[in-house]
Structures are given as structure tokens and as C-alpha cells.
Short mmCIF file of C-alpha atoms in Angstrom, two decimals:
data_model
loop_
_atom_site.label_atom_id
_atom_site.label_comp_id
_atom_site.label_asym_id
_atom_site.label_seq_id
_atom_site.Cartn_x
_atom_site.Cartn_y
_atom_site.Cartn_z
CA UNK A 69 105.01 60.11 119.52
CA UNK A 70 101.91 60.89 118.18
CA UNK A 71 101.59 64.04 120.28
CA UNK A 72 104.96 64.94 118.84
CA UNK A 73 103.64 64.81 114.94
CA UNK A 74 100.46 66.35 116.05
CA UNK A 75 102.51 69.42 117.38
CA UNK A 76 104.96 69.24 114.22
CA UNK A 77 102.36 69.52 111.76
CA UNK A 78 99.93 72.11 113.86
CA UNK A 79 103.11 73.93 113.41
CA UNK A 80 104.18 73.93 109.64
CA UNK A 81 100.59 74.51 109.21
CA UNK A 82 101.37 78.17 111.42
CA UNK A 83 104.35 78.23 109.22
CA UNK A 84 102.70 78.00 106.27
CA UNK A 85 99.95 80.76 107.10
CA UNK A 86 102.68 82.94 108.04
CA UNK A 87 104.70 82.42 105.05
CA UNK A 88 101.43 83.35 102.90
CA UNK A 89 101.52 86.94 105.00
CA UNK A 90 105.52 87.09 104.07
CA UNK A 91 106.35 87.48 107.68
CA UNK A 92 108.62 85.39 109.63
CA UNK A 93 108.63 81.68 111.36
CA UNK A 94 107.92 83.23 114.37
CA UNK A 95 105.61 85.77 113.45
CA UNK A 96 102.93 84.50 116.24
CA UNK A 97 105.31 86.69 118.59
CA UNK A 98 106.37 88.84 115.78
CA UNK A 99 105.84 92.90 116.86
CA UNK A 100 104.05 94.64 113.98
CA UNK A 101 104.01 98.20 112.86
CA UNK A 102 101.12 99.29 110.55
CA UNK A 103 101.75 101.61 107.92
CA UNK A 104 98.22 102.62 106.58
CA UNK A 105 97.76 103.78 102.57
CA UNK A 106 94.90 104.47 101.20
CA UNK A 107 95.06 104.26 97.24
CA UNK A 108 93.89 103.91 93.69
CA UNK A 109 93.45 100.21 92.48
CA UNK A 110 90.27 101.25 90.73
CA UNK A 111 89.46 104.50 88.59
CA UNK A 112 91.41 106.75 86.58
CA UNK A 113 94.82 107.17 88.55
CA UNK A 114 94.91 103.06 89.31
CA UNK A 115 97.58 102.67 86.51
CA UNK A 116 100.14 104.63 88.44
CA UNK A 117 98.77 103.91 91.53
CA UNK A 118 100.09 100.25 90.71
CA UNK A 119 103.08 101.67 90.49
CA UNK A 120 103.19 102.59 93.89
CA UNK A 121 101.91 99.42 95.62
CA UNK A 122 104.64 97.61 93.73
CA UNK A 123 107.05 100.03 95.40
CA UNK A 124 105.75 99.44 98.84
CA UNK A 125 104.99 95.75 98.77
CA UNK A 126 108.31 95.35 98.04
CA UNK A 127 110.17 97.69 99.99
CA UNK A 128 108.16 96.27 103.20
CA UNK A 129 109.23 92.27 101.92
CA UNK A 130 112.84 93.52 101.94
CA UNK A 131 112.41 95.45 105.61
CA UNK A 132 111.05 92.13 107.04
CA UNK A 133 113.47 90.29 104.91
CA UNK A 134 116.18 91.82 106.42
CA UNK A 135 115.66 91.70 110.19
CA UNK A 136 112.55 94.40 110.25
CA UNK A 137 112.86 97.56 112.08
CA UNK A 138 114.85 97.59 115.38
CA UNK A 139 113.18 100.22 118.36
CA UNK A 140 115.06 99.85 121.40
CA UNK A 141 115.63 96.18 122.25
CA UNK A 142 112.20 95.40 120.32
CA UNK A 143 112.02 94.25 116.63
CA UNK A 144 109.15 95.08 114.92
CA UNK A 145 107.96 94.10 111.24
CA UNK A 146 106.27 96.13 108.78
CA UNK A 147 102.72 95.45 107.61
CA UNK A 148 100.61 97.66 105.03
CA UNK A 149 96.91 97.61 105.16
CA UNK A 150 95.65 99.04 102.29
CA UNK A 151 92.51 100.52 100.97
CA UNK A 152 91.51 101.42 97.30
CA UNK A 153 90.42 104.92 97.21
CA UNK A 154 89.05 104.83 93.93
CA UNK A 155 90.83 107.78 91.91
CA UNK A 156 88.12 109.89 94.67
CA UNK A 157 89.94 112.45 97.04
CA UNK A 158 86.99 112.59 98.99
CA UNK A 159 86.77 108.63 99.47
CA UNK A 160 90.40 108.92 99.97
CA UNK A 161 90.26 111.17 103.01
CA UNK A 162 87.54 109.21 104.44
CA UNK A 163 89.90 106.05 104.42
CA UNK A 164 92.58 107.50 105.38
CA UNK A 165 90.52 108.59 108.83
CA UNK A 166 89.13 105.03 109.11
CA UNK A 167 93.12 103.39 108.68
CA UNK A 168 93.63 106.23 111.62
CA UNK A 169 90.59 105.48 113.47
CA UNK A 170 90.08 102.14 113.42
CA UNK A 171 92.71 100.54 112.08
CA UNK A 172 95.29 101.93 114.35
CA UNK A 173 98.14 101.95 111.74
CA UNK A 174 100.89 103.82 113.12
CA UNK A 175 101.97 105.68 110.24
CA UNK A 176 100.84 106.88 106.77
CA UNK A 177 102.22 105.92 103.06
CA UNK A 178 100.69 108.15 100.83
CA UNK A 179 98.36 107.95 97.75
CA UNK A 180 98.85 109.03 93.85
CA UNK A 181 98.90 112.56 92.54
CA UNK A 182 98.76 115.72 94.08
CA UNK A 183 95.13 116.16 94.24
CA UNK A 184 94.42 113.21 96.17
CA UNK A 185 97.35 113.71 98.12
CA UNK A 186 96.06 117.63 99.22
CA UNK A 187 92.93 115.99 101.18
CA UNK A 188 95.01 113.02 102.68
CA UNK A 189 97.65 114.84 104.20
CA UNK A 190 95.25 117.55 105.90
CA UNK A 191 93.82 114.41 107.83
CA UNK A 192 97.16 113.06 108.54
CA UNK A 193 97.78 116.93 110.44
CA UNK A 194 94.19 116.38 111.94
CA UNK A 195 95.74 113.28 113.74
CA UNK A 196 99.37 114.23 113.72
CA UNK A 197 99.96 111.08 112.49
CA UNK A 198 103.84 111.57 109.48
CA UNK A 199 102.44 110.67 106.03
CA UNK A 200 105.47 109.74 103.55
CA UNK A 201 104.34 110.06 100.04
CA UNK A 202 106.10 109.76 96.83
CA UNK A 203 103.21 110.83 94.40
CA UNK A 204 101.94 114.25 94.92
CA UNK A 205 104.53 117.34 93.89
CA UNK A 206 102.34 120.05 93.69
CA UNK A 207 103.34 123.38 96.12
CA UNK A 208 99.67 123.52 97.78
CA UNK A 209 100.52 120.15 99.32
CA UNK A 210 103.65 121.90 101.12
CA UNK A 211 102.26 125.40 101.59
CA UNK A 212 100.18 124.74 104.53
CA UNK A 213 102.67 124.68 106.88
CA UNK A 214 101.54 120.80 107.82
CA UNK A 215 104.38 119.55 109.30
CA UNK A 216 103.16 115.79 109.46
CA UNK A 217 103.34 116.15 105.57
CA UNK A 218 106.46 114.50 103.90
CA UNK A 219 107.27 114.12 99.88
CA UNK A 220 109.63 112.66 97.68
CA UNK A 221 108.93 113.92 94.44
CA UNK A 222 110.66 117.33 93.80
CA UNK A 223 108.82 120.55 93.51
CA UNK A 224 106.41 120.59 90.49
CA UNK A 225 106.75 124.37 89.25
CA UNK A 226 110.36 123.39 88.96
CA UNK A 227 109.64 119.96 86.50
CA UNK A 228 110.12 121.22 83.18
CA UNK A 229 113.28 123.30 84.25
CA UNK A 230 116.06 120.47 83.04
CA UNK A 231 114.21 120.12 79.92
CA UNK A 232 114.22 124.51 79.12
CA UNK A 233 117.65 124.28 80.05
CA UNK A 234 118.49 121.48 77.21
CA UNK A 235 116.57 123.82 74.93
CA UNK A 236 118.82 126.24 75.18
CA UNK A 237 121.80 123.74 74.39
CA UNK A 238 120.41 122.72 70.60
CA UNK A 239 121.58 124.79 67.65
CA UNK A 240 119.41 126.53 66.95
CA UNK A 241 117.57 126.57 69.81
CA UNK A 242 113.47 126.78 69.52
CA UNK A 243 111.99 129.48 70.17
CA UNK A 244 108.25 129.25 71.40
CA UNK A 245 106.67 126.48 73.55
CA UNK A 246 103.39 125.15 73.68
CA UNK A 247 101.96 124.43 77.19
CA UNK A 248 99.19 121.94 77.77
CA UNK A 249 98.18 121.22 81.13
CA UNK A 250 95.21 119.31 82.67
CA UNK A 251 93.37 121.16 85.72
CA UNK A 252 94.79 118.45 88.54
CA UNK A 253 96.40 120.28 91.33
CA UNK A 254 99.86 118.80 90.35
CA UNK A 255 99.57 119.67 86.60
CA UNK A 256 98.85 123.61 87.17
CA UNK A 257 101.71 123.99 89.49
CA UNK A 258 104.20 122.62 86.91
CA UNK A 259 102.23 124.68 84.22
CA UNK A 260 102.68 127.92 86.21
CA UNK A 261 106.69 127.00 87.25
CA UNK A 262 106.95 126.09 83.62
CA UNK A 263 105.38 129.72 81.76
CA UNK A 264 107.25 131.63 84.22
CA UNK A 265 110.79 129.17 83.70
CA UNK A 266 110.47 129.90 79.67
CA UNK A 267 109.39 133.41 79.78
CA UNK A 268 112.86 133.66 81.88
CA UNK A 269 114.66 131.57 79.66
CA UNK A 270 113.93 134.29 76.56
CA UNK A 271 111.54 132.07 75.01
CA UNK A 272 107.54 132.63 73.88
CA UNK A 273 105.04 130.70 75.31
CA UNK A 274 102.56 131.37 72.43
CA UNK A 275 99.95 128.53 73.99
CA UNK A 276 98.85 128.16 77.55
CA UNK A 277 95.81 125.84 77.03
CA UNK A 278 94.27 123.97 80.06
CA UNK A 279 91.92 121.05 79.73
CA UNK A 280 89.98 119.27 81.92
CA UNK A 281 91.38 116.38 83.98
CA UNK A 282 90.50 112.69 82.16
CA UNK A 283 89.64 114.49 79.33
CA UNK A 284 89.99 112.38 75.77
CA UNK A 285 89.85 114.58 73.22
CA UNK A 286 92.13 116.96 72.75
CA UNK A 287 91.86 117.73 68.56
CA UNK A 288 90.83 121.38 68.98
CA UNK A 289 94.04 122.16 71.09
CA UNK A 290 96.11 120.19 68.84
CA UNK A 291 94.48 121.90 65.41
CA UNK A 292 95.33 125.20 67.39
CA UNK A 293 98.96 124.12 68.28
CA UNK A 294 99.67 123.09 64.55
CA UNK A 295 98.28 126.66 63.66
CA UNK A 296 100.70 128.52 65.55
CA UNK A 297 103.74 126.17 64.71
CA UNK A 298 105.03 125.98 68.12
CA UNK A 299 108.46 124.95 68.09
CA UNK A 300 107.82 122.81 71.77
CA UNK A 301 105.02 120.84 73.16
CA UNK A 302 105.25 120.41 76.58
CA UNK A 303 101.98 118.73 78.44
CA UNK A 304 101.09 118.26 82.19
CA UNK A 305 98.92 115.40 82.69
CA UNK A 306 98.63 112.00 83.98
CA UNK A 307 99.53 108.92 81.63
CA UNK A 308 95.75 108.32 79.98
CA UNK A 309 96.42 111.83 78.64
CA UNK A 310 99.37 111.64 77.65
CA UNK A 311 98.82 108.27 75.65
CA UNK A 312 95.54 110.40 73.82
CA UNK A 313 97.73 113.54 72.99
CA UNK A 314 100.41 111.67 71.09
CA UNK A 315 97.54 108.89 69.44
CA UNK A 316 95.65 112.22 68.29
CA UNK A 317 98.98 114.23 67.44
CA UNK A 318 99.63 111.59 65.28
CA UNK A 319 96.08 111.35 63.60
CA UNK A 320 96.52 115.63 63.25
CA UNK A 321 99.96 114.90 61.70
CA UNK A 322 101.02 117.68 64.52
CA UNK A 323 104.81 117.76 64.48
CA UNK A 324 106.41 119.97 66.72
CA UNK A 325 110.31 119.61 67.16
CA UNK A 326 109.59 118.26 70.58
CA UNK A 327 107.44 116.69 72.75
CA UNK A 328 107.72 115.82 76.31
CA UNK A 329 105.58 114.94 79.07
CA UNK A 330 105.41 114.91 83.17
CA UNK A 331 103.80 111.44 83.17
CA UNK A 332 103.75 108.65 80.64
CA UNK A 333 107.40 108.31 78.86
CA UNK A 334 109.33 106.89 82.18
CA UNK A 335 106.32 104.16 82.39
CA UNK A 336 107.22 100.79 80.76
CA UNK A 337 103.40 100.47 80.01
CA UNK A 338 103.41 104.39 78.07
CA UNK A 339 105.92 102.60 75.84
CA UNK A 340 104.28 99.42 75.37
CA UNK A 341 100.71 100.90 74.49
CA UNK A 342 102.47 103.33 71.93
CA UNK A 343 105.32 101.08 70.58
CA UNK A 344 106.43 103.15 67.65
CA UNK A 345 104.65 105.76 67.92
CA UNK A 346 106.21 106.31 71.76
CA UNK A 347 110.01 106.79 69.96
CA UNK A 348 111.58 110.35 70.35
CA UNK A 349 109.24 111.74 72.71
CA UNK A 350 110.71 113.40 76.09
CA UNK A 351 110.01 112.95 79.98
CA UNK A 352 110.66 114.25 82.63
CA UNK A 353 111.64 112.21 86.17
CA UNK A 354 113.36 112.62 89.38
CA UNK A 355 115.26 108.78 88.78
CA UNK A 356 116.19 106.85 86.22
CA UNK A 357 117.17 103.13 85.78
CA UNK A 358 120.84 104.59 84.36
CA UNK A 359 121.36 105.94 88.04
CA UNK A 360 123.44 104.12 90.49
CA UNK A 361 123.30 104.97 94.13
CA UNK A 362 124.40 103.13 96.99
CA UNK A 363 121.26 101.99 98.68
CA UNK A 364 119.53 101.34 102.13
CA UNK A 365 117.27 98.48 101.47
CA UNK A 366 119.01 97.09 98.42
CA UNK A 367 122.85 97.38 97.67
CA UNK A 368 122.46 100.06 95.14
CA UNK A 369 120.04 101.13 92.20
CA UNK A 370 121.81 99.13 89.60
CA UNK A 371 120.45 95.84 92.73
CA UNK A 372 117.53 96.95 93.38
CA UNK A 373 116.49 97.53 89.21
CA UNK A 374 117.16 93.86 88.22
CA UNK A 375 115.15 92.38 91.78
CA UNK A 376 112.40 94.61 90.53
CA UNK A 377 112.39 93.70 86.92
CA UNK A 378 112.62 90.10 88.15
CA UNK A 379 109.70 90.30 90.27
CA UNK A 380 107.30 92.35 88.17
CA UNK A 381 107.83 91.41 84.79
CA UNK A 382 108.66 95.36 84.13
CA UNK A 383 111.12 98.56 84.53
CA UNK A 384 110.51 100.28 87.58
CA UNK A 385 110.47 104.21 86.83
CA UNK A 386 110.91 107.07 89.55
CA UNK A 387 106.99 106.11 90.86
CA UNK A 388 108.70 102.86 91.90
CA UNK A 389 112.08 104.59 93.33
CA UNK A 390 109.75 107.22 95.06
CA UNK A 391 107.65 104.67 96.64
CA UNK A 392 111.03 102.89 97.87
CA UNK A 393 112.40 105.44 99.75
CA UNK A 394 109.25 106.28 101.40
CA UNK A 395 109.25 102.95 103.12
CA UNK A 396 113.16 103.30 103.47
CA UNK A 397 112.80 106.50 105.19
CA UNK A 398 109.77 104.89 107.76
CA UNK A 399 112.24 102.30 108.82
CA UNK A 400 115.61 104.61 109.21
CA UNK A 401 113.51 107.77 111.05
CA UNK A 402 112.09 104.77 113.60
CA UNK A 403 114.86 103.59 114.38
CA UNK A 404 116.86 106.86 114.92
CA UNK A 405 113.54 107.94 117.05
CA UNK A 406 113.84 104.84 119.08
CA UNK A 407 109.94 104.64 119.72
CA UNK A 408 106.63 104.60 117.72
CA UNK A 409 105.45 108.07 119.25
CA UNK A 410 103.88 109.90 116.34
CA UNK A 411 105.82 113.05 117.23
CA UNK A 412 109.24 111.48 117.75
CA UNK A 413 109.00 109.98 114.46
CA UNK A 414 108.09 112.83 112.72
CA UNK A 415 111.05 115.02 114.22
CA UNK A 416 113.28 111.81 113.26
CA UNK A 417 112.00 111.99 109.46
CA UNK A 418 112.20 115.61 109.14
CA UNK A 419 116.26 115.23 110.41
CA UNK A 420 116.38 112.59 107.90
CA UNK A 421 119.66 112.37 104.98
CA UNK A 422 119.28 108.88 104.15
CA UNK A 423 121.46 107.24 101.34
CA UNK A 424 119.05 105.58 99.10
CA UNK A 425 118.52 103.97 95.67
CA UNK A 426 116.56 106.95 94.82
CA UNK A 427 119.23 108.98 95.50
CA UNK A 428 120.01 110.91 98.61
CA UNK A 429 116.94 111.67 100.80
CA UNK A 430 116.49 115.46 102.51
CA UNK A 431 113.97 117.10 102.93
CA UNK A 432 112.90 120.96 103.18
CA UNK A 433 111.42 122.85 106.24
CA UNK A 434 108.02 122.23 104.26
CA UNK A 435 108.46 118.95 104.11
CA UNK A 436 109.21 118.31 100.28
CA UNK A 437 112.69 116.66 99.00
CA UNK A 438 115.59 118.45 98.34
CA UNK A 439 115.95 117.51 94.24
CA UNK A 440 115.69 117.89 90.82
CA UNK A 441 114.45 116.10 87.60
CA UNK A 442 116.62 115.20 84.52
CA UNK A 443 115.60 114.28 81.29
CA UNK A 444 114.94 111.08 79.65
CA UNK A 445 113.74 109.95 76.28
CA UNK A 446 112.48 107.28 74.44
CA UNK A 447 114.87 105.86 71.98
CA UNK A 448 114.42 102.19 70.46
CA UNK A 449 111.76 101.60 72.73
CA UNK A 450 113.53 101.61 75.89
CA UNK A 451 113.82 105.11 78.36
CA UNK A 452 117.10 106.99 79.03
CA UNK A 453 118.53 109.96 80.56
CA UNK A 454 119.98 112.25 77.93
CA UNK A 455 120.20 115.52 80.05
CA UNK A 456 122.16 116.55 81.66
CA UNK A 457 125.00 113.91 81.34
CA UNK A 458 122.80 111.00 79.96
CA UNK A 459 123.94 108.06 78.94
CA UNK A 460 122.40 108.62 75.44
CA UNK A 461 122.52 111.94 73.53
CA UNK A 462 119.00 113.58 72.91
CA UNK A 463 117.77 113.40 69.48
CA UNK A 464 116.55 116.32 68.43
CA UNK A 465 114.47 117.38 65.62
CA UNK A 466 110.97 115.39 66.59
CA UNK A 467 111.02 113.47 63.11
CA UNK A 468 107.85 114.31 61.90
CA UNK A 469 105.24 111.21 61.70
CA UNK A 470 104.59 110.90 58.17
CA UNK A 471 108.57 110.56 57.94
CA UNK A 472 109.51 108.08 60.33
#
């Protein structure tokens, strides 16, 4: 008898260490598949790398959740081992080559922003081991012709395009833009897309100012803006930018008609930093919490938003819904491949159309996701879609800040 409760609690005490890795009862026999990701928890892009990491821990808890990935007859589970990279795209590279090398993972998830993602991805060809990554856009990561190189962010020259096209709707519609952009890899792709898009569109770009990436002061480009009484702002940067440009644009009492922004708005901690001072300004996104698509891990957006909200305190924004499908895709391409070869999978992912909360998931001959981004703005301190076919209307004139 004693043997018996001996064996019972040597047991729960497995069952409890497993349940601490979120794997099953029987994970002692459980098959695992590693997906390696090396990214920020430290340095200047660790507040969107968060983001990200949210997105994959909990894409990988509902994979397990529900059954785990099937390959043949076998069942496998997903497990992420993770490294932080920093904010470094050197460091980056170097982990991503030691999750490779000496971790063994079988596949890649991939870091934040474009610049980190450029470095990460060439390893991933060195190894021709498929990286999925949901938060690098810019065209030099797709250019290469690196075919182990996937993305599900939507082309960055091609960002601001929703948002020129709204323009054009207003009465009257303004007539010169102001572009700010920070010298990140992602940031001058959309800049370039962006002059060219407006220049197209019949409108004058009368500033084209880049700044250096992190940078915190930007009063001399502001003072300049306010000069020339552009009619637009429109910045490329990362979210600690973006929350100094509006702080500063407020100090300046700069007051263009609009102002929108790659990265920030769509973030639930932009909002919460600015309160106020965050209302009326514009973003940019390739999802939004209005969507509702029928999902592949989770019923459908409308599902998977209230889980998320539930377990991280906060809105997830189209960082979160990238990082989702990334996972989503792993598990569907695997299973269509039918084995863990490198190359199989990597044919299967490329072949992918994959219903997902993010919407539906295709991807290019390059490797980059077959989209587009709408835009949202920030009205009583929440985020919604107002073009095109938004659930709220865009307001438009930017009330200027000594009237509000």
C-alpha cells in the first residue's frame, strides 16, 4: 500500500512539474518541437518586443492545448526557447546561430523590427532552417531572394497608402505632408513608399526629414514643420518616438490637421502613457480588434480578443495578431508537410492560405504576406478603424492643443 502512495505522489509531483512547463500529463513521453526566437526583453525595441512574446506564448499554450501538432501518426507539442537579444542585431544573429547550433530548435519565430530581422533571417538561409516573423516589413528583408524568409506584416513602402487615400476623401482635402522618419531599415522603406505614394496622389511633400533611430529630441524638426504649415504629419518610427514627437508637438503647440504614426497609436500602452494628449491622432495597422475572422487556433478574432484581454490585462494590437499567425502557420505547414524536414516545411509554408484571426494568410514568391493596412484612430481613448469602412468615422481637423 505504501508502495502504491509512494508511486501516486512521485507522480503528481511529475504532474505538477509538467503543469509548471504548460505541457501535458504525459509530457514525460510527450514529442517536442522547438521553435527557437531570439528577441528583445531588454533595450530599446523590448516594449514591442513584449508584444510579440505575448503572441507566441500564447499561441503555443493554445497548440498544446488543443491536441499539439499531428506529423504522421506522431503528436508533437510546441516549445519556445527564447533568448533576449537586447535591441542588438548583431547579438541577435549570434543567438539565433547558437538556438540553430546548439539548441537544435527546429524552426525559427522571428524577432522585432526590420533591422533586427535583416541579420536574423540571413542566418536562418545560412542553415536553411523557415523563420516566421511578424515584426520586420521592410523590402530589404524580402529582396534577397532568401527563401527560408517568411513575414506577416505587409509591405512597408505600401503603409501609409490607406491613410493618402482617406486624404483624398476630406473636403477639402490637404494639400502638403510632412514626412518624418527615423533611419531603421523598416522606417526608410515606408518613408520612400510613402514620398513616392503622395507625390502620385497630387500632393507636396514639402518635408522629408530623417532622424536618427532612439533619438529624443526632435524640437528643431518640429519648429521647422510649424514653419512650413504642413497640412499632414506623418512619422516612421518605433513607439519611444512616437510618444516624444507628440509630448514635444504639444510643448511647440505644432498643430497640423493630422497626425499619424506606423508604431505607437494601435498599442494600448501609446494610449495609456499619453492619455489625453493620445486623442485624434492616426495609425496605421494590418488588424484591428473591430475585425472578425474565422480563426485557426481560436474560433474567430472577436474569441481570440477577449482570451487575450483576459490573460494580459491589455488590447492586443496587430503585433499580437502577427505573432499569432506565425505560430498558426508553424503548426498548419507541419502538418500538411507531414515531417519536421527543414525543406518540406518550408515548401509547406510557402503553399500556405490559412484562415486565421489575423485574417487570411498568403504569402508572395518573396516570402512577405499578401495584405494591406487600414486606418485606425484614437477616439475617447480607445483605437478604431475609421478607413476604409471603420466602425467609427475619422475626425478630421487635428483640434489644435491649446483648444481641446
Amino acid at each position: 500500500m505504501k508502495g502504491l502512495v509512494r508511486t501516486a505522489l512521485i507522480g503528481l509531483i511529475a504532474l505538477g512539474l509538467v503543469a509548471s512547463l504548460e505541457l501535458p500529463a504525459n509530457a514525460a513521453a510527450t514529442k517536442v518541437i522547438k521553435l527557437g526566437c531570439a528577441i528583445s526583453f531588454t533595450g530599446g525595441k523590448s516594449r514591442s518586443g513584449k508584444l510579440y512574446r505575448d503572441a507566441y506564448d500564447m499561441a503555443v499554450e493554445q497548440v498544446n492545448k488543443k491536441g499539439g501538432v499531428k506529423v504522421g501518426s506522431d503528436t508533437y507539442m510546441f516549445k519556445i526557447v527564447y533568448y533576449d537579444d537586447k535591441s542588438d542585431p548583431t547579438e541577435s544573429s549570434r543567438l539565433v546561430e547558437k538556438l540553430i547550433t546548439q539548441d537544435k530548435v527546429n524552426f525559427l519565430l522571428g524577432p522585432y523590427s526590420s533591422g533586427i530581422t535583416i541579420p536574423d533571417s540571413l542566418v536562418a538561409q545560412r542553415y536553411e532552417i523557415p523563420m516566421i516573423e511578424g515584426g520586420g516589413a521592410s523590402g530589404k528583408i524580402f529582396s534577397r531572394g532568401n527563401k527560408y524568409i517568411f513575414g506577416t506584416l505587409p509591405p512597408a513602402g505600401q503603409y501609409f497608402k490607406s491613410t493618402l487615400e482617406m486624404l483624398k476623401t476630406f473636403t477639402p482635402a490637404p494639400k502638403t505632408v510632412a514626412i518624418l522618419y527615423s533611419d531603421d531599415k523598416f522606417d526608410l522603406s515606408v518613408a520612400k513608399g510613402t514620398k513616392a505614394l503622395a507625390e502620385q496622389m497630387g500632393m507636396k511633400v514639402v518635408l522629408y526629414e530623417k532622424y536618427a533611430e532612439g533619438a529624443t529630441d526632435f524640437n528643431s524638426i518640429l519648429t521647422k514643420l510649424k514653419a512650413m504649415k504642413a497640412d499632414v504629419m506623418l512619422v516612421a518610427g518605433h513607439t519611444e518616438e512616437s510618444l516624444n514627437v507628440t509630448q514635444q508637438a504639444k510643448e511647440l503647440n505644432v498643430c497640423p490637421k493630422l497626425i499619424s504614426m506606423t508604431v505607437g497609436p494601435s498599442e494600448a500602452d501609446f494610449r495609456k502613457s499619453l492619455g489625453k494628449d493620445a486623442e485624434y491622432i492616426f495609425g496605421v495597422a494590418s488588424w484591428s480588434t473591430q475585425m472578425n475572422f474565422k480563426g485557426y487556433l481560436f474560433k474567430d478574432t472577436q474569441e481570440f480578443v477577449k482570451l487575450f484581454k483576459a490573460k494580459f490585462g491589455y488590447d492586443p494590437d496587430y503585433h499580437n495578431a502577427s505573432g499569432i499567425a506565425d505560430v498558426a502557420v508553424f503548426k498548419d505547414a507541419i502538418e500538411r508537410a507531414g515531417s519536421l524536414n527543414p525543406e518540406k516545411v518550408r515548401d509547406a509554408i510557402a503553399a500556405t492560405s490559412l484562415a486565421t484571426i489575423y485574417g487570411h494568410v498568403e504569402f508572395n514568391p518573396n516570402g512577405q504576406i499578401k495584405g494591406t493596412s487600414v486606418v485606425l484612430q484614437i477616439q475617447g481613448g480607445k483605437i478604431y478603424q475609421v478607413y476604409p469602412e471603420g466602425t467609427k468615422k475619422p475626425r478630421y481637423p487635428f483640434p489644435c492643443w491649446k483648444e481641446r
